Amino acid sequence: MSRISTSFKDVTKKTSYFITTPIFYVNASPHIGHLYSALIADASARFQKLLNPSLNIIFSTGTDEHGLKVQKAAENCKISVENYCTKISSSYQSTFDKFDISHTSFIRTTAENHKNCVHYFWSKLQPHIRKGKYSGWYCTADETFLSQDQIELVNNVRVSKESGRQVEWAEEDNYKFDLRPFKHDLQCWLSKPDRIKPKVFHEILNREVNDLYDISLSRPKSRVSWGIPVPRDDTQTVYVWLDALVNYLTVSGYPDSKIWPPNVQVCGKDILKFHGILWPIFLIGAGLELPKQIFVHSHWKVNDEKMSKTKGNVVDPINAGCQYTESGLRYFLLREGTAHSDGNYSDLKIKRILNAELADTLGNLLNRCCGKAINPNLSYPKLDLLQIERLSADSYFIELNKKLEVLADIVGSHYEELNFYKGIDEIIATLQCCNRFFEYNKPWELAKQDVNKLECILHITMETLRIAGLALQPIIPVLADQLLNKLNINNRDWNQMMPKWKDENRIVNPTNLKKDNIVLFKKLFIN
């Protein structure tokens, strides 16, 4: 019996799974933080599909292309804002393609169908919108107004407490939306424990709910011209965050959506307020269902320092992928990234982890099974239950057997919670256990003394590799595919993650491995 709840298996009751990343602002090229958001959603979508191959996956991502920062970025590059947006959006698309992000929809907020969706949504909010003078502290970098409680003095300069960016006093005529009447409904939505995950961010939002206020829902076109015009008022452009958040509805086919609401919406902690307060209130105001869950992740530091263009330490995923391979970078980010606290990116750490786990623990175990001295015919040996029973006193096999029995449930439960690092930890621990089992039984000696036992040891080791390969499909799909191809495995669903000696069908026939020589992961050089 599994020690972990297997509620994730309820996926068979679902007909679709709708997961979103935030859309990424095109004022700069993608970095590893953007890739990390996409990887979380990608791994989740892949896992759900493994659980239920008939599931309809809706996985959206894209680019946020309006606002003052985009205007200025285009000016700095001395190209038209339209061409600038296309250039940066294309860099996101090519990056995600390079890293096998399996999105079903890539949205751009400059697309005509999105503009139409924003206008329709505005009409639904219309009863709650009023025109008037709006004044307050405005952060151009964050493109948002802030209350007095949200700013502080640092070296005699007023800055946003949250982002640390400078603010200035602004007064303008625009459209306003009062958040306060929706407080009770928002609190009811937040009252479900799993609504915002991890828990630390749920607690932050619960405090934020007590500080609701009027927000500005538009900007004068004279100041922010690059935006969607307010319906029936071309002197104003729609607030960039309202524009951006509506992308999720655009993807769903709103107002004729049949898949709303999303199962999970992934976002970084810096935009939690927008997704956890503004977005649900907008949806309530429009009479729509709210997301089932918002999953919030922390940021990446580089050598224990905050990533910033000023410091010149922003990590380009394409360059890092060339250095460590795309599969290696995928693995590292999902292995080391923890939602509740910032991760730390360092070259030495990446090399050590990839060498120890992908090259040695996983790759070398496969190579040893395929060695000519112990497996000259490159076979996946038959299942011999009598030989397995003779291992009942082998403490290494007992430990490995216990891990394999529950691996699907334990890893599945972690993946369901989007805690991929915990799932990977269990997989690696099982592979390490298998390496100890392999070493203890000395197959190189069995090849000369006891071929039947040797075949049993090889079968158990390859079963472990097969199960690990199945479990790693959401994390490193390309390497997992190579591993399973080598083992000649065709059935790759999650329900195949049980050792054959535990299977009632008891497959006993040997199979041949693919003859091609592969190095699953080439060891990285460390100075």
XYZ file of C-alpha atoms in Angstrom:
527
model
C 0.000 0.000 0.000
C 1.175 3.504 -0.747
C 2.049 5.748 2.169
C 0.965 8.760 0.155
C -2.548 9.797 -0.786
C -3.390 8.688 -4.336
C -6.097 11.271 -4.939
C -4.190 12.338 -8.042
C -5.627 9.245 -9.744
C -8.989 11.020 -9.832
C -7.682 12.473 -13.100
C -9.621 9.688 -14.829
C -12.775 11.625 -13.916
C -11.537 14.679 -15.828
C -12.146 15.240 -19.515
C -9.794 18.211 -19.790
C -6.932 19.864 -17.951
C -6.436 23.616 -18.397
C -3.155 25.095 -17.143
C -1.677 28.528 -17.833
C 1.583 30.369 -17.410
C 1.611 34.148 -17.078
C 2.162 35.875 -20.382
C 5.635 37.342 -20.473
C 6.331 41.033 -20.888
C 8.248 41.873 -24.065
C 10.334 44.700 -22.647
C 13.275 42.255 -22.587
C 14.350 38.835 -23.879
C 13.483 35.631 -21.961
C 15.594 34.504 -18.998
C 15.624 31.332 -16.887
C 12.850 32.652 -14.605
C 10.475 32.790 -17.575
C 11.569 29.330 -18.666
C 10.997 28.011 -15.134
C 7.360 29.184 -15.178
C 6.851 27.407 -18.492
C 8.598 24.238 -17.278
C 6.332 23.933 -14.242
C 3.246 24.109 -16.442
C 4.792 21.821 -19.061
C 5.737 19.122 -16.546
C 2.253 19.286 -15.041
C 0.537 18.993 -18.434
C 2.760 16.070 -19.442
C 2.101 14.286 -16.147
C -1.674 14.673 -16.454
C -1.508 13.252 -19.975
C 0.473 10.236 -18.729
C -2.189 9.611 -16.107
C -4.982 9.792 -18.666
C -3.917 9.663 -22.337
C -7.439 10.622 -23.486
C -7.357 13.864 -21.490
C -7.782 17.074 -23.464
C -4.846 19.300 -22.456
C -5.137 23.085 -22.739
C -1.794 24.631 -21.896
C -1.436 28.311 -22.663
C 1.464 30.716 -22.579
C 2.405 33.798 -24.583
C 3.544 37.394 -24.549
C 2.177 40.603 -23.031
C 2.874 43.313 -25.586
C 1.225 46.566 -24.497
C 2.193 49.376 -22.140
C 4.631 52.198 -21.585
C 7.657 49.975 -20.937
C 7.217 48.308 -24.314
C 6.914 51.694 -26.002
C 10.184 52.824 -24.409
C 12.000 49.552 -25.124
C 11.098 49.848 -28.813
C 12.284 53.475 -28.863
C 15.599 52.453 -27.299
C 16.033 49.801 -29.998
C 15.107 52.360 -32.663
C 12.533 50.131 -34.339
C 8.760 50.320 -34.601
C 6.884 49.026 -31.598
C 5.092 46.448 -33.783
C 8.385 45.023 -35.084
C 9.886 45.122 -31.605
C 6.988 43.083 -30.160
C 7.213 40.524 -32.951
C 10.962 40.164 -32.445
C 10.785 39.564 -28.683
C 7.666 37.393 -28.892
C 9.437 35.230 -31.471
C 12.379 34.813 -29.087
C 10.004 33.417 -26.447
C 8.434 31.046 -28.941
C 11.791 29.762 -30.185
C 13.096 29.376 -26.612
C 10.052 27.363 -25.572
C 10.312 25.223 -28.702
C 13.974 24.564 -27.948
C 13.107 23.320 -24.452
C 10.176 21.151 -25.575
C 7.481 23.239 -23.910
C 4.323 21.451 -25.046
C 1.950 24.429 -25.001
C -1.242 24.108 -26.993
C -1.693 27.872 -27.309
C 0.759 30.757 -27.595
C -1.109 34.044 -27.304
C 0.007 37.550 -28.204
C -1.973 40.429 -26.742
C -1.609 42.347 -30.017
C -3.744 39.708 -31.782
C -7.139 40.847 -33.013
C -9.112 38.087 -31.265
C -7.574 39.155 -27.945
C -8.513 42.813 -28.496
C -12.091 41.704 -29.173
C -12.100 39.591 -26.030
C -10.836 42.538 -23.915
C -13.614 44.758 -25.296
C -16.271 42.154 -24.548
C -14.943 41.640 -21.026
C -14.903 45.418 -20.463
C -18.587 45.507 -21.394
C -19.297 42.905 -18.705
C -17.429 45.004 -16.119
C -19.138 48.203 -17.288
C -21.675 48.359 -14.392
C -18.732 48.588 -11.947
C -16.695 51.137 -13.949
C -16.954 54.898 -13.536
C -15.025 57.783 -15.029
C -13.287 60.355 -12.860
C -10.047 61.906 -11.714
C -7.540 59.438 -10.342
C -4.517 60.472 -8.312
C -1.865 58.504 -6.537
C 1.687 57.230 -6.502
C 2.475 55.643 -9.853
C 5.274 53.221 -10.633
C 6.094 53.404 -14.322
C 8.309 50.308 -14.187
C 5.491 48.214 -12.676
C 2.781 50.109 -14.605
C 0.574 50.378 -11.545
C -0.754 52.883 -9.026
C 0.125 52.250 -5.389
C -1.502 53.267 -2.131
C 0.380 55.196 0.558
C 0.843 51.943 2.495
C 2.536 50.332 -0.497
C 5.393 52.825 -0.760
C 8.367 53.731 1.396
C 11.247 56.220 1.500
C 14.659 54.840 0.565
C 17.487 57.393 0.470
C 14.856 60.148 0.256
C 13.322 58.503 -2.821
C 9.808 57.060 -2.760
C 9.756 53.471 -4.003
C 7.356 50.555 -4.153
C 7.758 48.349 -1.062
C 7.176 45.286 -3.199
C 9.452 45.909 -6.180
C 11.798 48.613 -4.856
C 11.169 50.677 -7.999
C 10.736 54.442 -7.948
C 7.252 55.991 -7.883
C 5.966 59.433 -8.784
C 2.794 61.363 -8.040
C 0.302 61.299 -10.920
C -3.115 62.838 -11.476
C -5.186 62.023 -14.520
C -8.709 61.508 -15.810
C -9.452 57.860 -16.437
C -11.789 54.974 -15.645
C -11.896 53.591 -12.121
C -12.924 50.300 -10.566
C -13.583 49.900 -6.829
C -12.274 46.587 -5.468
C -13.843 46.935 -2.020
C -17.414 45.734 -2.791
C -15.950 42.356 -3.811
C -14.063 41.718 -0.567
C -16.486 39.147 0.849
C -16.673 37.128 -2.374
C -12.894 37.191 -2.677
C -12.501 35.968 0.914
C -14.955 33.122 0.255
C -12.898 32.038 -2.760
C -9.684 32.252 -0.740
C -11.168 30.270 2.140
C -10.404 26.972 0.389
C -6.973 25.822 1.686
C -5.599 24.684 -1.686
C -6.706 27.794 -3.566
C -3.278 29.459 -3.469
C -0.227 27.235 -3.239
C 2.239 27.056 -1.564
C 0.666 27.969 1.775
C 3.070 30.846 2.439
C 1.589 32.783 -0.485
C -1.959 32.006 0.599
C -1.168 33.670 3.913
C 0.274 36.721 2.138
C -2.870 37.131 0.058
C -5.142 36.813 3.072
C -3.416 39.881 4.525
C -3.629 41.781 1.225
C -7.417 41.342 1.099
C -7.760 43.789 3.981
C -6.258 46.598 1.892
C -8.578 46.899 -1.107
C -9.042 50.234 -2.853
C -10.041 52.010 -6.060
C -7.855 51.094 -9.032
C -7.320 52.903 -12.301
C -8.639 50.769 -15.146
C -7.295 52.884 -17.998
C -4.530 55.309 -18.945
C -4.730 58.484 -21.041
C -3.724 57.674 -24.606
C -1.579 60.820 -24.572
C 0.684 59.070 -22.050
C 0.269 55.388 -22.950
C -0.596 55.172 -26.622
C 0.536 51.576 -27.119
C -2.471 49.733 -25.748
C -5.988 48.519 -26.519
C -8.376 51.491 -26.784
C -11.156 51.680 -24.217
C -14.460 50.817 -25.947
C -16.224 53.986 -27.192
C -13.444 56.228 -25.822
C -10.321 56.383 -27.948
C -8.735 58.963 -25.627
C -8.000 56.137 -23.152
C -6.184 52.793 -23.360
C -7.055 49.751 -21.244
C -4.951 49.220 -18.112
C -2.176 46.846 -19.175
C -2.888 44.376 -16.352
C -6.563 44.059 -17.245
C -5.505 43.557 -20.854
C -2.930 40.931 -19.839
C -5.132 38.959 -17.450
C -7.905 38.620 -20.008
C -5.525 36.533 -22.149
C -6.637 33.469 -20.191
C -10.213 34.073 -21.331
C -9.105 34.666 -24.911
C -7.396 31.246 -24.930
C -10.563 29.611 -23.601
C -12.659 30.969 -26.460
C -14.573 33.440 -24.297
C -17.425 34.359 -24.437
C -18.243 30.941 -25.960
C -15.809 29.019 -23.781
C -16.536 25.393 -22.889
C -13.365 24.842 -20.854
C -13.465 27.633 -18.273
C -12.153 27.902 -15.527
C -8.466 26.855 -15.506
C -7.438 23.984 -13.249
C -4.131 25.666 -12.393
C -2.698 29.106 -13.116
C 1.066 29.343 -12.610
C 2.619 32.708 -11.752
C 5.717 34.169 -10.117
C 5.520 35.634 -6.630
C 6.090 39.165 -7.959
C 2.715 39.095 -9.756
C 0.754 37.279 -7.049
C -1.344 40.344 -6.179
C -2.522 40.719 -9.770
C -3.467 37.052 -10.085
C -4.728 36.512 -6.565
C -6.705 39.734 -6.016
C -7.332 41.727 -9.198
C -8.012 38.744 -11.436
C -10.576 36.987 -9.237
C -12.328 40.306 -8.543
C -12.519 41.082 -12.261
C -13.984 37.630 -12.859
C -16.523 38.056 -10.052
C -17.473 41.449 -11.488
C -18.035 39.848 -14.906
C -20.074 36.986 -13.445
C -17.549 34.268 -14.299
C -16.165 31.281 -12.404
C -12.804 31.713 -10.701
C -9.641 29.606 -11.240
C -9.548 26.401 -9.237
C -5.980 27.030 -8.093
C -3.156 29.531 -8.414
C 0.309 28.044 -8.064
C 2.940 30.614 -7.133
C 6.658 30.080 -7.544
C 9.652 31.989 -6.219
C 12.526 33.479 -8.196
C 16.015 32.478 -9.269
C 19.150 34.060 -7.897
C 22.484 33.747 -9.671
C 25.390 32.905 -7.370
C 23.189 34.062 -4.449
C 22.513 37.472 -6.031
C 19.263 38.777 -7.462
C 19.158 38.536 -11.246
C 19.206 41.973 -12.871
C 20.266 43.656 -16.104
C 22.191 46.210 -14.021
C 24.405 43.496 -12.510
C 24.716 41.785 -15.880
C 23.892 38.382 -14.405
C 20.669 37.603 -16.301
C 20.893 34.014 -17.561
C 19.876 33.460 -21.185
C 18.237 30.004 -21.489
C 19.524 29.449 -25.021
C 23.155 30.020 -23.990
C 22.711 27.890 -20.862
C 21.074 25.162 -22.956
C 24.109 25.121 -25.262
C 26.362 24.769 -22.234
C 24.426 22.124 -20.298
C 22.024 20.777 -22.973
C 18.343 21.635 -22.985
C 17.522 18.444 -21.071
C 20.201 19.258 -18.499
C 18.834 22.751 -17.879
C 15.251 21.449 -17.704
C 16.360 18.892 -15.140
C 18.318 21.372 -13.035
C 15.546 23.994 -12.864
C 12.861 21.472 -11.925
C 15.239 19.598 -9.603
C 16.475 22.641 -7.688
C 13.526 25.022 -8.019
C 11.294 25.194 -4.944
C 8.081 27.173 -5.109
C 8.208 28.480 -1.544
C 11.738 29.938 -1.671
C 14.175 31.359 -4.215
C 16.433 28.968 -6.084
C 20.132 29.546 -6.660
C 21.668 29.134 -10.089
C 25.394 28.488 -10.196
C 27.589 26.863 -12.829
C 29.390 24.650 -10.333
C 26.146 23.465 -8.743
C 24.603 22.648 -12.140
C 27.636 20.639 -13.240
C 27.812 18.689 -10.000
C 24.120 17.799 -10.011
C 23.995 16.839 -13.684
C 27.178 14.773 -13.453
C 26.116 12.993 -10.270
C 22.516 12.294 -11.205
C 22.071 12.241 -14.981
C 25.530 11.065 -16.052
C 26.366 8.715 -13.144
C 23.285 7.574 -11.228
C 21.059 7.210 -14.311
C 23.283 7.114 -17.405
C 26.064 4.947 -16.035
C 23.604 2.398 -14.651
C 22.162 1.975 -18.148
C 25.647 1.665 -19.655
C 26.651 -1.027 -17.185
C 23.563 -3.084 -18.031
C 24.552 -2.939 -21.681
C 28.188 -3.905 -21.164
C 29.396 -6.724 -23.423
C 30.975 -8.619 -20.525
C 27.659 -9.118 -18.718
C 25.099 -8.640 -21.499
C 26.719 -9.670 -24.798
C 23.368 -10.197 -26.556
C 21.956 -6.828 -25.423
C 18.821 -8.430 -23.978
C 16.226 -7.381 -21.434
C 16.280 -10.741 -19.646
C 13.194 -12.769 -18.850
C 11.405 -12.516 -15.532
C 12.387 -15.518 -13.421
C 10.189 -15.539 -10.315
C 12.149 -18.397 -8.752
C 15.362 -16.371 -8.914
C 13.579 -13.313 -7.496
C 12.287 -15.399 -4.571
C 15.871 -16.422 -3.858
C 16.672 -12.733 -3.350
C 14.183 -12.481 -0.481
C 17.030 -12.313 2.042
C 19.022 -9.744 0.014
C 18.705 -6.517 2.027
C 19.575 -4.417 -1.031
C 16.785 -6.022 -3.062
C 14.325 -5.695 -0.169
C 15.047 -1.949 0.026
C 14.790 -1.509 -3.768
C 11.600 -3.571 -4.001
C 9.914 -1.429 -1.349
C 10.833 1.757 -3.188
C 9.613 0.477 -6.542
C 6.281 -0.672 -5.078
C 5.316 2.845 -4.010
C 7.249 4.994 -6.469
C 4.290 5.652 -8.795
C 2.087 6.831 -5.929
C 4.718 8.905 -4.144
C 6.086 10.611 -7.257
C 2.559 11.013 -8.655
C 1.380 12.760 -5.513
C 4.325 15.166 -5.621
C 3.808 15.862 -9.316
C 0.111 16.500 -8.733
C 1.100 19.165 -6.213
C 3.595 20.604 -8.759
C 6.405 19.814 -6.308
C 8.567 18.320 -9.022
C 11.764 18.562 -6.991
C 10.286 16.160 -4.423
C 9.281 13.690 -7.116
C 12.748 13.804 -8.690
C 14.305 13.256 -5.275
C 12.339 9.983 -4.913
C 13.349 8.821 -8.394
C 17.032 9.511 -7.780
C 16.901 7.820 -4.368
C 15.447 4.721 -6.054
C 18.128 4.733 -8.759
C 20.845 5.133 -6.114
C 19.347 2.167 -4.286
C 19.465 0.172 -7.525
C 23.123 1.093 -8.047
C 23.901 -0.277 -4.574
C 21.959 -3.474 -5.382
C 23.855 -3.848 -8.669
C 27.253 -3.334 -7.023
C 26.496 -5.725 -4.162
C 25.559 -8.560 -6.511
C 28.711 -8.167 -8.665
C 27.257 -9.122 -12.052
C 30.734 -9.226 -13.594
C 31.443 -12.260 -11.374
C 27.999 -13.813 -11.924
C 28.741 -13.808 -15.666
C 31.329 -16.528 -14.969
C 29.525 -18.354 -12.140
C 25.717 -18.059 -12.255
C 24.104 -16.878 -15.506
C 20.547 -17.382 -14.194
C 21.124 -15.078 -11.251
C 22.939 -12.613 -13.524
C 19.865 -12.430 -15.762
C 17.688 -11.819 -12.702
C 19.941 -8.973 -11.526
C 19.871 -7.448 -15.008
C 16.089 -7.800 -15.207
C 15.596 -6.051 -11.864
C 18.031 -3.272 -12.819
C 16.388 -2.712 -16.197
C 12.960 -2.712 -14.577
C 14.197 0.037 -12.268
C 15.516 1.981 -15.256
C 12.223 1.458 -17.111
C 10.166 2.736 -14.182
C 12.533 5.676 -13.614
C 12.300 6.510 -17.319
C 8.502 6.535 -17.152
C 8.578 8.774 -14.074
C 11.054 11.206 -15.662
C 8.988 11.784 -18.825
C 7.435 15.054 -17.551
C 10.851 16.324 -16.407
C 13.254 15.419 -19.222
C 11.063 14.125 -22.061
C 13.888 13.820 -24.612
C 16.248 11.845 -22.345
C 13.391 9.724 -21.000
C 12.418 8.909 -24.589
C 15.997 7.896 -25.419
C 16.176 5.679 -22.336
C 12.838 3.970 -23.008
C 13.713 3.532 -26.690
C 16.959 1.830 -25.693
C 15.022 -0.539 -23.435
C 12.505 -1.115 -26.263
C 9.571 0.038 -24.113
C 6.357 0.894 -25.965
C 3.811 1.145 -23.140
C 4.661 4.418 -21.389
C 1.586 5.467 -19.398
C 1.727 6.101 -15.667
C -0.111 2.846 -14.917
C 2.922 0.914 -16.239
C 5.014 2.012 -13.242
C 4.949 -1.269 -11.346
C 7.745 -3.860 -11.436
C 6.846 -6.863 -13.572
C 7.266 -9.291 -10.683
C 4.376 -7.447 -8.980
C 2.220 -7.561 -12.105
C -0.541 -10.179 -12.156
C 0.084 -10.680 -15.884
C 3.721 -11.572 -15.145
C 5.432 -10.947 -18.475
C 8.122 -13.624 -18.622
C 9.589 -13.358 -22.109
C 12.943 -11.707 -22.739
C 13.174 -8.809 -25.192
C 16.038 -7.312 -27.136
C 17.477 -3.887 -26.423
C 17.962 -1.437 -29.266
C 21.410 -1.959 -30.740
C 22.288 1.724 -31.021
C 24.991 2.964 -28.696
C 23.832 5.964 -26.708
C 25.405 8.106 -24.045
C 22.356 9.256 -22.141
C 24.105 12.286 -20.652
C 27.711 13.220 -21.323
C 29.630 14.187 -18.221
C 30.383 17.897 -17.921
C 33.929 19.113 -17.382
C 34.580 20.831 -14.035
C 37.681 23.010 -13.763
